[in-house]
PDB file of C-alpha atoms in Angstrom:
ATOM      1  CA  PRO A 173      34.643   1.605 104.800  1.00 33.00           C
ATOM      2  CA  ALA A 174      37.529   3.362 105.249  1.00 33.00           C
ATOM      3  CA  SER A 175      37.894   5.481 108.561  1.00 35.00           C
ATOM      4  CA  PHE A 176      39.071   8.165 106.182  1.00 38.00           C
ATOM      5  CA  GLY A 177      41.646   8.776 109.007  1.00 39.00           C
ATOM      6  CA  GLY A 178      44.329   7.604 106.837  1.00 41.00           C
ATOM      7  CA  GLU A 179      47.389   9.564 106.784  1.00 42.00           C
ATOM      8  CA  ALA A 180      46.036  12.518 106.111  1.00 46.00           C
ATOM      9  CA  SER A 181      45.021  15.135 109.155  1.00 46.00           C
ATOM     10  CA  ALA A 182      42.405  16.999 109.138  1.00 47.00           C
ATOM     11  CA  GLY A 183      44.491  20.228 108.515  1.00 49.00           C
ATOM     12  CA  GLU A 184      45.645  19.238 105.443  1.00 60.00           C
ATOM     13  CA  TYR A 185      42.202  19.194 104.033  1.00 59.00           C
ATOM     14  CA  TYR A 186      41.140  22.444 105.830  1.00 68.00           C
ATOM     15  CA  LYS A 187      42.913  25.418 104.680  1.00 80.00           C
ATOM     16  CA  PRO A 188      40.895  28.561 104.679  1.00 83.00           C
ATOM     17  CA  ASP A 189      43.590  30.794 103.130  1.00 86.00           C
ATOM     18  CA  LYS A 190      43.312  28.270 100.159  1.00 87.00           C
ATOM     19  CA  ALA A 191      39.699  28.576  99.919  1.00 84.00           C
ATOM     20  CA  MET A 192      39.684  32.128  99.574  1.00 86.00           C
ATOM     21  CA  ASP A 193      42.410  32.413  97.425  1.00 89.00           C
ATOM     22  CA  TYR A 194      40.804  29.261  94.720  1.00 88.00           C
ATOM     23  CA  LEU A 195      37.537  31.528  95.260  1.00 87.00           C
ATOM     24  CA  LYS A 196      38.780  34.529  94.239  1.00 89.00           C
ATOM     25  CA  LYS A 197      40.524  33.015  91.261  1.00 92.00           C
ATOM     26  CA  GLY A 198      37.640  30.937  89.821  1.00 90.00           C
ATOM     27  CA  LEU A 199      35.338  34.157  90.393  1.00 91.00           C
ATOM     28  CA  GLU A 200      37.799  35.651  87.949  1.00 93.00           C
ATOM     29  CA  LYS A 201      37.778  33.498  85.726  1.00 94.00           C
ATOM     30  CA  LEU A 202      34.340  33.178  85.228  1.00 92.00           C
ATOM     31  CA  ASN A 203      34.073  36.534  85.162  1.00 94.00           C
ATOM     32  CA  ARG A 204      31.848  37.295  88.204  1.00 93.00           C
ATOM     33  CA  GLU A 205      31.982  39.453  91.121  1.00 91.00           C
ATOM     34  CA  ASP A 206      30.076  36.848  93.415  1.00 90.00           C
ATOM     35  CA  ILE A 207      28.418  33.024  93.541  1.00 87.00           C
ATOM     36  CA  SER A 208      25.560  31.541  94.971  1.00 90.00           C
ATOM     37  CA  VAL A 209      25.403  27.772  96.288  1.00 90.00           C
ATOM     38  CA  SER A 210      22.595  25.759  98.060  1.00 93.00           C
ATOM     39  CA  VAL A 211      23.493  23.168 100.640  1.00 94.00           C
ATOM     40  CA  LEU A 212      20.985  20.110 100.299  1.00 96.00           C
ATOM     41  CA  THR A 213      20.395  18.771 103.991  1.00 95.00           C
ATOM     42  CA  PRO A 214      18.685  16.143 105.942  1.00 94.00           C
ATOM     43  CA  VAL A 215      16.114  18.387 108.467  1.00 95.00           C
ATOM     44  CA  GLN A 216      17.676  17.376 111.519  1.00 93.00           C
ATOM     45  CA  TYR A 217      21.304  18.842 110.554  1.00 91.00           C
ATOM     46  CA  GLU A 218      19.754  22.012 109.409  1.00 93.00           C
ATOM     47  CA  GLU A 219      20.738  24.301 112.394  1.00 93.00           C
ATOM     48  CA  SER A 220      23.839  22.724 112.666  1.00 89.00           C
ATOM     49  CA  LEU A 221      24.715  23.253 108.765  1.00 90.00           C
ATOM     50  CA  LYS A 222      23.304  26.802 108.762  1.00 91.00           C
ATOM     51  CA  ILE A 223      25.989  27.275 111.928  1.00 90.00           C
ATOM     52  CA  ALA A 224      28.799  26.122 109.645  1.00 87.00           C
ATOM     53  CA  MET A 225      27.602  28.022 106.552  1.00 88.00           C
ATOM     54  CA  GLN A 226      28.182  31.123 108.696  1.00 88.00           C
ATOM     55  CA  LYS A 227      32.270  30.719 109.197  1.00 85.00           C
ATOM     56  CA  TRP A 228      32.250  29.501 105.693  1.00 83.00           C
ATOM     57  CA  GLN A 229      30.680  32.982 104.792  1.00 84.00           C
ATOM     58  CA  GLN A 230      33.456  34.447 107.491  1.00 85.00           C
ATOM     59  CA  THR A 231      36.097  32.723 105.420  1.00 83.00           C
ATOM     60  CA  LEU A 232      35.162  33.253 101.885  1.00 83.00           C
ATOM     61  CA  GLY A 233      33.808  36.855 102.505  1.00 81.00           C
ATOM     62  CA  VAL A 234      30.477  38.106 101.046  1.00 74.00           C
ATOM     63  CA  ASN A 235      31.556  36.435  97.571  1.00 80.00           C
ATOM     64  CA  MET A 236      29.962  33.566  99.063  1.00 81.00           C
ATOM     65  CA  ILE A 237      26.361  33.207  99.098  1.00 87.00           C
ATOM     66  CA  ILE A 238      25.405  30.179 100.971  1.00 89.00           C
ATOM     67  CA  SER A 239      21.779  28.763 101.434  1.00 91.00           C
ATOM     68  CA  VAL A 240      20.650  26.220 103.478  1.00 94.00           C
ATOM     69  CA  GLU A 241      17.684  23.391 102.435  1.00 96.00           C
ATOM     70  CA  ALA A 242      16.520  21.358 104.510  1.00 97.00           C
ATOM     71  CA  VAL A 243      14.521  17.984 103.207  1.00 97.00           C
ATOM     72  CA  ASN A 244      13.578  14.423 104.089  1.00 95.00           C
ATOM     73  CA  GLU A 245      15.947  11.807 103.863  1.00 91.00           C
ATOM     74  CA  THR A 246      13.661  10.100 100.758  1.00 94.00           C
ATOM     75  CA  GLU A 247      13.571  13.514  98.991  1.00 96.00           C
ATOM     76  CA  LEU A 248      17.151  13.988 100.045  1.00 95.00           C
ATOM     77  CA  ILE A 249      18.355  10.532  98.524  1.00 91.00           C
ATOM     78  CA  GLU A 250      16.151  10.736  95.244  1.00 93.00           C
ATOM     79  CA  ARG A 251      17.598  14.467  94.244  1.00 94.00           C
ATOM     80  CA  VAL A 252      21.207  13.710  95.108  1.00 91.00           C
ATOM     81  CA  LYS A 253      20.616  10.530  92.588  1.00 88.00           C
ATOM     82  CA  LYS A 254      19.414  12.444  90.033  1.00 90.00           C
ATOM     83  CA  GLY A 255      22.470  15.439  90.371  1.00 89.00           C
ATOM     84  CA  GLU A 256      19.565  17.799  91.683  1.00 93.00           C
ATOM     85  CA  TYR A 257      21.955  19.964  94.336  1.00 93.00           C
ATOM     86  CA  ASP A 258      24.690  22.452  94.564  1.00 93.00           C
ATOM     87  CA  ILE A 259      26.619  20.650  97.605  1.00 92.00           C
ATOM     88  CA  ALA A 260      24.610  17.766  99.518  1.00 93.00           C
ATOM     89  CA  PHE A 261      25.351  16.746 103.446  1.00 91.00           C
ATOM     90  CA  TYR A 262      24.594  13.297 102.399  1.00 89.00           C
ATOM     91  CA  PRO A 263      24.879  10.127 104.324  1.00 84.00           C
ATOM     92  CA  LEU A 264      27.421   7.379 102.407  1.00 82.00           C
ATOM     93  CA  ARG A 265      26.877   4.378 104.328  1.00 77.00           C
ATOM     94  CA  ALA A 266      28.694   0.875 103.381  1.00 76.00           C
ATOM     95  CA  GLN A 267      26.412  -1.502 101.918  1.00 77.00           C
ATOM     96  CA  THR A 268      28.551  -4.440 102.929  1.00 78.00           C
ATOM     97  CA  PRO A 269      31.636  -5.094 105.092  1.00 75.00           C
ATOM     98  CA  CYS A 270      33.675  -4.799 102.275  1.00 83.00           C
ATOM     99  CA  LYS A 271      36.213  -2.215 102.346  1.00 86.00           C
ATOM    100  CA  GLU A 272      36.300  -2.698  98.201  1.00 90.00           C
ATOM    101  CA  ASP A 273      32.625  -2.582  97.820  1.00 90.00           C
ATOM    102  CA  PHE A 274      32.980   1.062  99.764  1.00 89.00           C
ATOM    103  CA  TYR A 275      35.335   2.230  97.129  1.00 93.00           C
ATOM    104  CA  HIS A 276      33.850   0.423  94.561  1.00 94.00           C
ATOM    105  CA  MET A 277      30.339   2.801  95.285  1.00 92.00           C
ATOM    106  CA  PHE A 278      32.420   5.777  93.314  1.00 93.00           C
ATOM    107  CA  THR A 279      33.863   3.739  90.500  1.00 94.00           C
ATOM    108  CA  SER A 280      32.606   4.737  86.769  1.00 92.00           C
ATOM    109  CA  LEU A 281      30.866   1.441  86.210  1.00 88.00           C
ATOM    110  CA  SER A 282      28.975   1.580  89.695  1.00 91.00           C
ATOM    111  CA  ASP A 283      25.147   2.038  89.457  1.00 87.00           C
ATOM    112  CA  ASN A 284      25.514   3.904  93.230  1.00 85.00           C
ATOM    113  CA  ASN A 285      28.301   6.280  91.654  1.00 88.00           C
ATOM    114  CA  ILE A 286      26.147   8.812  93.196  1.00 86.00           C
ATOM    115  CA  ILE A 287      28.697  11.505  92.433  1.00 86.00           C
ATOM    116  CA  LYS A 288      29.185  10.681  88.844  1.00 88.00           C
ATOM    117  CA  LEU A 289      33.079  10.255  89.357  1.00 90.00           C
ATOM    118  CA  GLU A 290      34.937   9.157  86.238  1.00 92.00           C
ATOM    119  CA  ASN A 291      38.270   8.414  87.183  1.00 90.00           C
ATOM    120  CA  GLU A 292      40.016   5.633  84.906  1.00 93.00           C
ATOM    121  CA  SER A 293      42.922   5.726  86.954  1.00 92.00           C
ATOM    122  CA  PHE A 294      40.665   5.480  90.268  1.00 94.00           C
ATOM    123  CA  ASN A 295      39.112   2.684  88.703  1.00 94.00           C
ATOM    124  CA  LYS A 296      41.720   0.484  88.169  1.00 95.00           C
ATOM    125  CA  LEU A 297      42.731   1.083  91.933  1.00 95.00           C
ATOM    126  CA  VAL A 298      39.478  -0.211  93.377  1.00 95.00           C
ATOM    127  CA  ASN A 299      39.705  -2.983  90.926  1.00 94.00           C
ATOM    128  CA  SER A 300      42.797  -4.390  92.336  1.00 94.00           C
ATOM    129  CA  LEU A 301      41.751  -4.426  95.540  1.00 93.00           C
ATOM    130  CA  TYR A 302      40.168  -7.013  95.133  1.00 91.00           C
ATOM    131  CA  SER A 303      42.871  -9.248  93.717  1.00 91.00           C
ATOM    132  CA  SER A 304      45.769  -7.630  95.989  1.00 89.00           C
ATOM    133  CA  SER A 305      48.090  -9.770  98.193  1.00 88.00           C
ATOM    134  CA  GLN A 306      47.318  -9.346 101.972  1.00 84.00           C
ATOM    135  CA  GLN A 307      50.424  -7.314 102.360  1.00 86.00           C
ATOM    136  CA  ASN A 308      49.681  -4.604  99.427  1.00 90.00           C
ATOM    137  CA  ARG A 309      46.048  -3.887 101.002  1.00 89.00           C
ATOM    138  CA  ASP A 310      46.773  -1.887 103.520  1.00 90.00           C
ATOM    139  CA  LYS A 311      48.898   0.494 100.265  1.00 93.00           C
ATOM    140  CA  LEU A 312      46.322   0.347  98.160  1.00 94.00           C
ATOM    141  CA  PHE A 313      43.415   1.344 100.347  1.00 93.00           C
ATOM    142  CA  SER A 314      45.215   4.446 101.574  1.00 92.00           C
ATOM    143  CA  GLN A 315      45.783   4.990  98.021  1.00 94.00           C
ATOM    144  CA  ALA A 316      42.407   4.921  97.153  1.00 93.00           C
ATOM    145  CA  GLU A 317      41.635   6.450  99.562  1.00 92.00           C
ATOM    146  CA  LYS A 318      43.582   9.573  99.210  1.00 92.00           C
ATOM    147  CA  LYS A 319      42.713   9.619  95.526  1.00 92.00           C
ATOM    148  CA  LEU A 320      38.587   9.660  96.492  1.00 92.00           C
ATOM    149  CA  LEU A 321      39.271  12.619  99.113  1.00 89.00           C
ATOM    150  CA  ASN A 322      41.599  14.478  96.206  1.00 87.00           C
ATOM    151  CA  THR A 323      38.685  14.610  94.023  1.00 86.00           C
ATOM    152  CA  GLY A 324      37.079  16.871  96.219  1.00 82.00           C
ATOM    153  CA  ALA A 325      33.972  15.333  95.636  1.00 83.00           C
ATOM    154  CA  VAL A 326      33.532  13.714  98.983  1.00 85.00           C
ATOM    155  CA  ILE A 327      34.662  15.354 102.016  1.00 82.00           C
ATOM    156  CA  PRO A 328      34.041  13.495 104.847  1.00 81.00           C
ATOM    157  CA  VAL A 329      32.530  15.238 107.803  1.00 78.00           C
ATOM    158  CA  TRP A 330      32.003  12.474 110.625  1.00 70.00           C
ATOM    159  CA  SER A 331      32.652   8.621 110.887  1.00 67.00           C
ATOM    160  CA  GLU A 332      30.408   6.558 113.169  1.00 66.00           C
ATOM    161  CA  SER A 333      30.678   2.851 113.917  1.00 67.00           C
ATOM    162  CA  THR A 334      27.548   0.757 114.419  1.00 65.00           C
ATOM    163  CA  TYR A 335      27.881  -2.009 117.049  1.00 66.00           C
ATOM    164  CA  PHE A 336      25.094  -4.881 117.606  1.00 68.00           C
ATOM    165  CA  VAL A 337      25.418  -6.018 121.279  1.00 70.00           C
ATOM    166  CA  CYS A 338      23.281  -9.496 122.246  1.00 75.00           C
ATOM    167  CA  THR A 339      23.372 -11.581 125.524  1.00 80.00           C
ATOM    168  CA  GLN A 340      25.489 -14.824 124.996  1.00 80.00           C
ATOM    169  CA  ASP A 341      22.345 -16.805 125.162  1.00 84.00           C
ATOM    170  CA  ALA A 342      20.857 -15.228 122.042  1.00 80.00           C
ATOM    171  CA  ARG A 343      21.096 -17.520 119.117  1.00 79.00           C
ATOM    172  CA  GLY A 344      20.575 -17.511 115.817  1.00 79.00           C
ATOM    173  CA  VAL A 345      20.336 -13.641 115.088  1.00 74.00           C
ATOM    174  CA  ILE A 346      21.747 -12.196 111.965  1.00 71.00           C
ATOM    175  CA  ALA A 347      23.411  -8.394 112.284  1.00 67.00           C
ATOM    176  CA  LEU A 348      25.083  -7.784 108.728  1.00 62.00           C
ATOM    177  CA  PRO A 349      27.494  -4.960 109.157  1.00 59.00           C
ATOM    178  CA  GLY A 350      26.399  -1.637 106.707  1.00 54.00           C
ATOM    179  CA  GLU A 351      23.084  -2.786 107.363  1.00 57.00           C
ATOM    180  CA  GLU A 352      19.889  -0.908 109.101  1.00 62.00           C
ATOM    181  CA  ASN A 353      18.515  -4.417 109.400  1.00 63.00           C
ATOM    182  CA  LEU A 354      18.335  -7.169 112.161  1.00 64.00           C
ATOM    183  CA  TYR A 355      17.502 -10.891 111.026  1.00 63.00           C
ATOM    184  CA  LEU A 356      15.522 -12.934 114.320  1.00 67.00           C
ATOM    185  CA  PHE A 357      13.813 -15.719 111.773  1.00 65.00           C
ATOM    186  CA  ASN A 358      15.187 -18.253 113.512  1.00 73.00           C
ATOM    187  CA  ALA A 359      16.460 -16.316 116.662  1.00 71.00           C
ATOM    188  CA  THR A 360      15.774 -17.866 120.293  1.00 75.00           C
ATOM    189  CA  ASP A 361      17.179 -17.066 123.362  1.00 78.00           C
ATOM    190  CA  GLU A 362      18.699 -20.300 125.538  1.00 70.00           C
TER     191      GLU A 362
END
């Protein structure tokens, strides 16, 4: 997938003063004094998220009541697919080494569009990635990344790379980027 580093810095997306202002305006618009949300997370991140949510509450004040619900990864995936969450700390993984396919996951026509994003201009931009010339690709990928991040539906927390290492004598080993499977059907060690 894209690095989500792009041209934007982390500081561009994290503005506590704006967050507090948006919360106050939203509460006024809803004629409410507070709001309560639950963050769905895999069990292994529960404690880290509780600490992060305490920082959110420090920033947003007592008007924001946040709870953390830890579940196993299977339940997390099912609940996100069904839309049964307020906020989900969810692992997004590329299924192929193709950047276009990663962005395609968020188009309206994709069965993998777990965030249910419906944005026609994003759809058109992603479709243009498949037929763009090499010289336009970086610009288009940057635009797709920025448009996706600006929806606020996906907020990257961190990224990681996966590597596969084997001896130079190994043959027939197939490791596909984006997958957690390793194929050894015809593997040999010469």
